[in-house]
Short mmCIF file of C-alpha atoms in Angstrom, two decimals:
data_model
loop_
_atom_site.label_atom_id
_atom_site.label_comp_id
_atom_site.label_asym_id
_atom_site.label_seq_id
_atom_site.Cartn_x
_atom_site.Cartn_y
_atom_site.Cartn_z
CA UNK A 1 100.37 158.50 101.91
CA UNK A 2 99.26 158.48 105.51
CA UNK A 3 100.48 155.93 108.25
CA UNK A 4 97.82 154.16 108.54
CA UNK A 5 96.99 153.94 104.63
CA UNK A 6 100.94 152.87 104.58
CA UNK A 7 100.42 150.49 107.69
CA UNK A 8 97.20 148.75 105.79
CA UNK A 9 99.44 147.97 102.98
CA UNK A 10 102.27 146.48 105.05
CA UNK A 11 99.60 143.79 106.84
CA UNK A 12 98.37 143.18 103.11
CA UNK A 13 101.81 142.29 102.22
CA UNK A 14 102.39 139.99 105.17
CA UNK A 15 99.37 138.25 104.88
CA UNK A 16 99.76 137.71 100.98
CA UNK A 17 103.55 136.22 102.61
CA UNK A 18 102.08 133.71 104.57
CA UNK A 19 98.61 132.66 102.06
CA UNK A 20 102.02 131.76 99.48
CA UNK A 21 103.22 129.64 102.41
CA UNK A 22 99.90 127.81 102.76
CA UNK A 23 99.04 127.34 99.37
CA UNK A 24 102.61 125.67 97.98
CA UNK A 25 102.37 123.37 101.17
CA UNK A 26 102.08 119.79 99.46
CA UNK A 27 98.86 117.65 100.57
CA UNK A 28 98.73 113.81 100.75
CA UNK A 29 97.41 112.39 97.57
CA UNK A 30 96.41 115.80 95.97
CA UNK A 31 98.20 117.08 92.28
CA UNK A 32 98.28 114.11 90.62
CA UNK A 33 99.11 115.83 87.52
CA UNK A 34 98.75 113.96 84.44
CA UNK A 35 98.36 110.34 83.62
CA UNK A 36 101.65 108.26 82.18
CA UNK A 37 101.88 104.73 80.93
CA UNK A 38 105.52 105.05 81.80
CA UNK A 39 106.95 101.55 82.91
CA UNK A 40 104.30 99.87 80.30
CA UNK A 41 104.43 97.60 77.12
CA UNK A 42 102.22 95.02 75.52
CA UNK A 43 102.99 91.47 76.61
CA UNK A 44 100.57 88.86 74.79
CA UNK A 45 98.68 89.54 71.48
CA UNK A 46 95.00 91.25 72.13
CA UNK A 47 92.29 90.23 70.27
CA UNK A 48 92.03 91.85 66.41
CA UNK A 49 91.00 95.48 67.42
CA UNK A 50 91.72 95.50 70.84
CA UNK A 51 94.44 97.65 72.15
CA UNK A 52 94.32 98.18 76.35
CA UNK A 53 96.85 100.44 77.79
CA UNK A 54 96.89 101.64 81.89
CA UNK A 55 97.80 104.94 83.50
CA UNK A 56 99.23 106.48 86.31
CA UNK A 57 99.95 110.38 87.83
CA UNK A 58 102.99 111.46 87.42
CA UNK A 59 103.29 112.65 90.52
CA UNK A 60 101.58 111.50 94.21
CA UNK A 61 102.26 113.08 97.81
CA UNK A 62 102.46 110.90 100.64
CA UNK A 63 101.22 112.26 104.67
CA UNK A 64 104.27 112.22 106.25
CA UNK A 65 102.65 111.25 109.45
CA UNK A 66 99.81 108.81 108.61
CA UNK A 67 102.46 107.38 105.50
CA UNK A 68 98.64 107.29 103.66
CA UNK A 69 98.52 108.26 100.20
CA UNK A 70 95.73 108.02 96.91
CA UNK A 71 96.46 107.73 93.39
CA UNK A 72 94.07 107.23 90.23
CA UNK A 73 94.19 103.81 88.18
CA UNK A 74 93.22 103.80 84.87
CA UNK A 75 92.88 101.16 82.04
CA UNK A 76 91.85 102.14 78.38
CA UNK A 77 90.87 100.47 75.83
CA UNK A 78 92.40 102.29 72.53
CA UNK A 79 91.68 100.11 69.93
CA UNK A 80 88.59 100.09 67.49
CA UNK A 81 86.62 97.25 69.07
CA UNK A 82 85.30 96.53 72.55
CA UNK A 83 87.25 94.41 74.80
CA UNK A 84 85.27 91.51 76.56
CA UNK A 85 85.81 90.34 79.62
CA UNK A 86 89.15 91.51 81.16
CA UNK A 87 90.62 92.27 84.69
CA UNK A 88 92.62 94.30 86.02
CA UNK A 89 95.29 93.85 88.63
CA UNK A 90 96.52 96.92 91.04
CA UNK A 91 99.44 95.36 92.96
CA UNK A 92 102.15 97.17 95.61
CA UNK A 93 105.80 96.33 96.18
CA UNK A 94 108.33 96.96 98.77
CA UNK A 95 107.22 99.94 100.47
CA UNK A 96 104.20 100.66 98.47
CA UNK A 97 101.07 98.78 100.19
CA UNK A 98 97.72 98.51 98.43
CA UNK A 99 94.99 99.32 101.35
CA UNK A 100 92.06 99.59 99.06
CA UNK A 101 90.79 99.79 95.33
CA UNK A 102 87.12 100.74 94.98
CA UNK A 103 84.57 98.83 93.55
CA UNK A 104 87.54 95.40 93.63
CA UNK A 105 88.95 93.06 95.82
CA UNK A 106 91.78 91.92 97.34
CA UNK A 107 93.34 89.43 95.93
CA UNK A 108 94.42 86.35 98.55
CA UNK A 109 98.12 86.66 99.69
CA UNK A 110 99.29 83.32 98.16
CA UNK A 111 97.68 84.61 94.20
CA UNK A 112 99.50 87.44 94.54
CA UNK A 113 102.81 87.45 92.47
CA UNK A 114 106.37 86.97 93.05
CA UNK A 115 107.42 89.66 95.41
CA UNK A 116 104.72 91.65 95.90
CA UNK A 117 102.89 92.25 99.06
CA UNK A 118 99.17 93.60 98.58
CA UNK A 119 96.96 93.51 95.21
CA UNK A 120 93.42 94.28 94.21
CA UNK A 121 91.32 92.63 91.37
CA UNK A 122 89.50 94.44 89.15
CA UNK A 123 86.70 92.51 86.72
CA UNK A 124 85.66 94.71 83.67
CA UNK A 125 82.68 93.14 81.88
CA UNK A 126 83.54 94.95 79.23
CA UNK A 127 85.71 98.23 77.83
CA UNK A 128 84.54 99.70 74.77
CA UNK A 129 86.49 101.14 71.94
CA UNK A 130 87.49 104.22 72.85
CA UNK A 131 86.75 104.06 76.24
CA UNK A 132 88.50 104.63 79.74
CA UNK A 133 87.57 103.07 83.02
CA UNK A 134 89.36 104.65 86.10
CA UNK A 135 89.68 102.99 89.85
CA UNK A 136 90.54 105.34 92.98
CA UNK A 137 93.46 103.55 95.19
CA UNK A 138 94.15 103.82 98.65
CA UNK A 139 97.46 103.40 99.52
CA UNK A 140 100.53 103.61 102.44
CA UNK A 141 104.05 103.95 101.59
CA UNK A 142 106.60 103.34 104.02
CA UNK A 143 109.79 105.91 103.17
CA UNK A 144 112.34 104.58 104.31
CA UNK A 145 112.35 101.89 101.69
CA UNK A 146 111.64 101.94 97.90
CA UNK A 147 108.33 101.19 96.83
CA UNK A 148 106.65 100.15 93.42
CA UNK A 149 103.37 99.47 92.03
CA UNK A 150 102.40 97.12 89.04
CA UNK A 151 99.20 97.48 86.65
CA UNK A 152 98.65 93.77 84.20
CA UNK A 153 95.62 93.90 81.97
CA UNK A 154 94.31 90.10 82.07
CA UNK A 155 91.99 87.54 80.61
CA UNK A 156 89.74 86.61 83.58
CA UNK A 157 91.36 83.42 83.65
CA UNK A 158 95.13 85.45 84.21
CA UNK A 159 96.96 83.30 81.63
CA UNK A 160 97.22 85.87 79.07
CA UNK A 161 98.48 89.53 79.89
CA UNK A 162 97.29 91.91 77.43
CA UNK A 163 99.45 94.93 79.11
CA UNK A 164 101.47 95.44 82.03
CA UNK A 165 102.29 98.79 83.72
CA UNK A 166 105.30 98.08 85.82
CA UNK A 167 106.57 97.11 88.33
CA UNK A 168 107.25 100.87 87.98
CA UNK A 169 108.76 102.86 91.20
CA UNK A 170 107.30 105.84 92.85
CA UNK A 171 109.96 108.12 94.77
CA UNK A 172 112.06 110.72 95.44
CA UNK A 173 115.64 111.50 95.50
CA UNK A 174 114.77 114.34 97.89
CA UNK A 175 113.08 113.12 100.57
CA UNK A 176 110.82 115.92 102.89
CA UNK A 177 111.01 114.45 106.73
CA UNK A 178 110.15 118.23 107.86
CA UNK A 179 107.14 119.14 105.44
CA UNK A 180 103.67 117.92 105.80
CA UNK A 181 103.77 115.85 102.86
CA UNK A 182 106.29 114.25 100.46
CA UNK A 183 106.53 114.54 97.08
CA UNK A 184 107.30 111.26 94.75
CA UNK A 185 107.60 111.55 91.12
CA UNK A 186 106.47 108.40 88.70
CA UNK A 187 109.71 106.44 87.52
CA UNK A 188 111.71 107.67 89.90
CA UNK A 189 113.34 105.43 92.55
CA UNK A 190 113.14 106.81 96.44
CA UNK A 191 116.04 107.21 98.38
CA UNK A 192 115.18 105.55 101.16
CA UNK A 193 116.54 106.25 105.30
CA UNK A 194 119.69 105.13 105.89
CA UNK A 195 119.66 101.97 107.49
CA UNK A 196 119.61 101.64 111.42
CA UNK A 197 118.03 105.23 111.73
CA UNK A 198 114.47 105.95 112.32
CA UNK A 199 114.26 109.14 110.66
CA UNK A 200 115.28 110.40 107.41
CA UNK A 201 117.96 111.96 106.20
CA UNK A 202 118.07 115.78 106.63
CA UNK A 203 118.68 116.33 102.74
CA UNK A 204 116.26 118.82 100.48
CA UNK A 205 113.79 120.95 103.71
CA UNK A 206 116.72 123.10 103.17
CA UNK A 207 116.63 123.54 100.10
CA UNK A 208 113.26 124.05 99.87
CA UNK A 209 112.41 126.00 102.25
CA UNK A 210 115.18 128.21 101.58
CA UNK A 211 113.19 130.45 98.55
CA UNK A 212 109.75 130.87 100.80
CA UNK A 213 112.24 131.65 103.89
CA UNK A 214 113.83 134.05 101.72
CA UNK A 215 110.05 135.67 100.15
CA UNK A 216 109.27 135.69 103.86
CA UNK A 217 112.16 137.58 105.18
CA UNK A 218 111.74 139.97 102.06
CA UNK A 219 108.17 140.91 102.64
CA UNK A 220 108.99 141.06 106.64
CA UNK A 221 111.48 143.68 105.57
CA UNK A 222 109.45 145.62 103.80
CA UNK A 223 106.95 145.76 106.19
CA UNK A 224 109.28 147.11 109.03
CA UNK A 225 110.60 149.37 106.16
CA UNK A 226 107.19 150.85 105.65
CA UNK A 227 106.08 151.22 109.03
CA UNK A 228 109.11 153.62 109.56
CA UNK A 229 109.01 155.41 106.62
CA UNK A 230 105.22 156.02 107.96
CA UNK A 231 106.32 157.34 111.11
CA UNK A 232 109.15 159.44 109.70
CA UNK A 233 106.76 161.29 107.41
CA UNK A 234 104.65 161.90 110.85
CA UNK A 235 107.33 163.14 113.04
CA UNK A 236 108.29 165.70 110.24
CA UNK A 237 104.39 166.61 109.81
CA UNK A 238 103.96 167.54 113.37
CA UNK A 239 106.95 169.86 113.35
#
């Protein structure tokens, strides 16, 4: 193998080293993975035929930097006859704020319920048997406290709830202060910053950073290992 046929290889290895490091960096919003009804049950009786559910991602990422985020709502009617007129009702908790739900609106500060502190209405004419109807949320999440988000299935008129999603928690026990993004896993309860600080807590970059630090340090290695195997086999050549 020549040097610079061995040197080629070496900068494809390096490069490959740091496209790994780009690709597993978590974006805002992106992997939602797939939808749960974790956190949901039926509350009042639905009409004969009628069976509405709601869905979540298991997983989110939230901008470290912005503390924006997006997640997909979804409401489905399983049963074997259409639905009527329902609504349905996105609402945030804690430190999970409800910026924007397309095609709703926001529901007035004193409708909202008990605790909450943002919400978005949702009128559905009508679901059909069998089918889904999905609504793209805008969100921020502050991480230094625990944050929730509910999804009811109403009558228009709100005094019957045919399902309710929640209030279920989005978090991590691992918080990311370091990485682009952080990670929060459906049903899972964040770990907020320790009160009085503004940052938080220096627990899991470490550990994740720790397997790509290693990958890099490998392939760096065998790059300088290369290169002087290459020039070896030169010296000895020219002799």
């Amino acid at each position: 193998m020549s040097s610079r046929h061995g040197t080629a290889i070496t900068g494809a290895l390096v490069a490959v080293g740091w496209a790994t490091l780009l690709v597993m960096a978590p974006q805002a919003g992106a992997d939602e993975g797939p939808g749960s009804g974790k956190g949901g049950k039926a509350v009042d009786p639905a009409p004969a035929g009628v069976k509405l559910t709601t869905t979540l991602p298991e997983r989110i990422s939230v901008d470290n930097s912005t503390r924006k985020t997006s997640l997909t709502a979804t409401v489905k009617n399983e049963g074997t006859k259409d639905s009527g007129k329902i609504r349905l009702w996105v609402v945030g908790f804690d430190g999970l704020s409800i910026n924007n739900v397309e095609g709703c609106t926001q529901i007035p500060k004193e409708n909202l319920p008990e605790g909450s502190n943002s919400g978005f209405n949702c009128p559905i004419d009508n679901l059909a048997a069998g089918a889904t109807k999905s609504y793209a949320v805008s969100a921020t999440y502050d991480l230094k406290k625990q944050g929730k988000i509910c999804l009811p299935v109403q009558t228009p008129d709100g005094k019957k709830t045919y399902w309710q999603q929640g209030p279920v928690p989005f978090g991590s026990s691992n918080p990311s202060p370091n990485a682009p993004a952080t990670p929060l896993l459906l049903g899972t309860d964040n770990k907020p910053v320790t009160p009085g600080t503004d940052q938080l807590p220096n627990t899991g970059p470490t550990d994740a950073l720790l397997p790509l630090g290693a990958a890099g340090a490998a392939l760096l290695a065998a790059g300088a290992t290369g290169l002087w195997w290459s020039q070896r086999r030169r010296e000895t050549q020219l002799r």
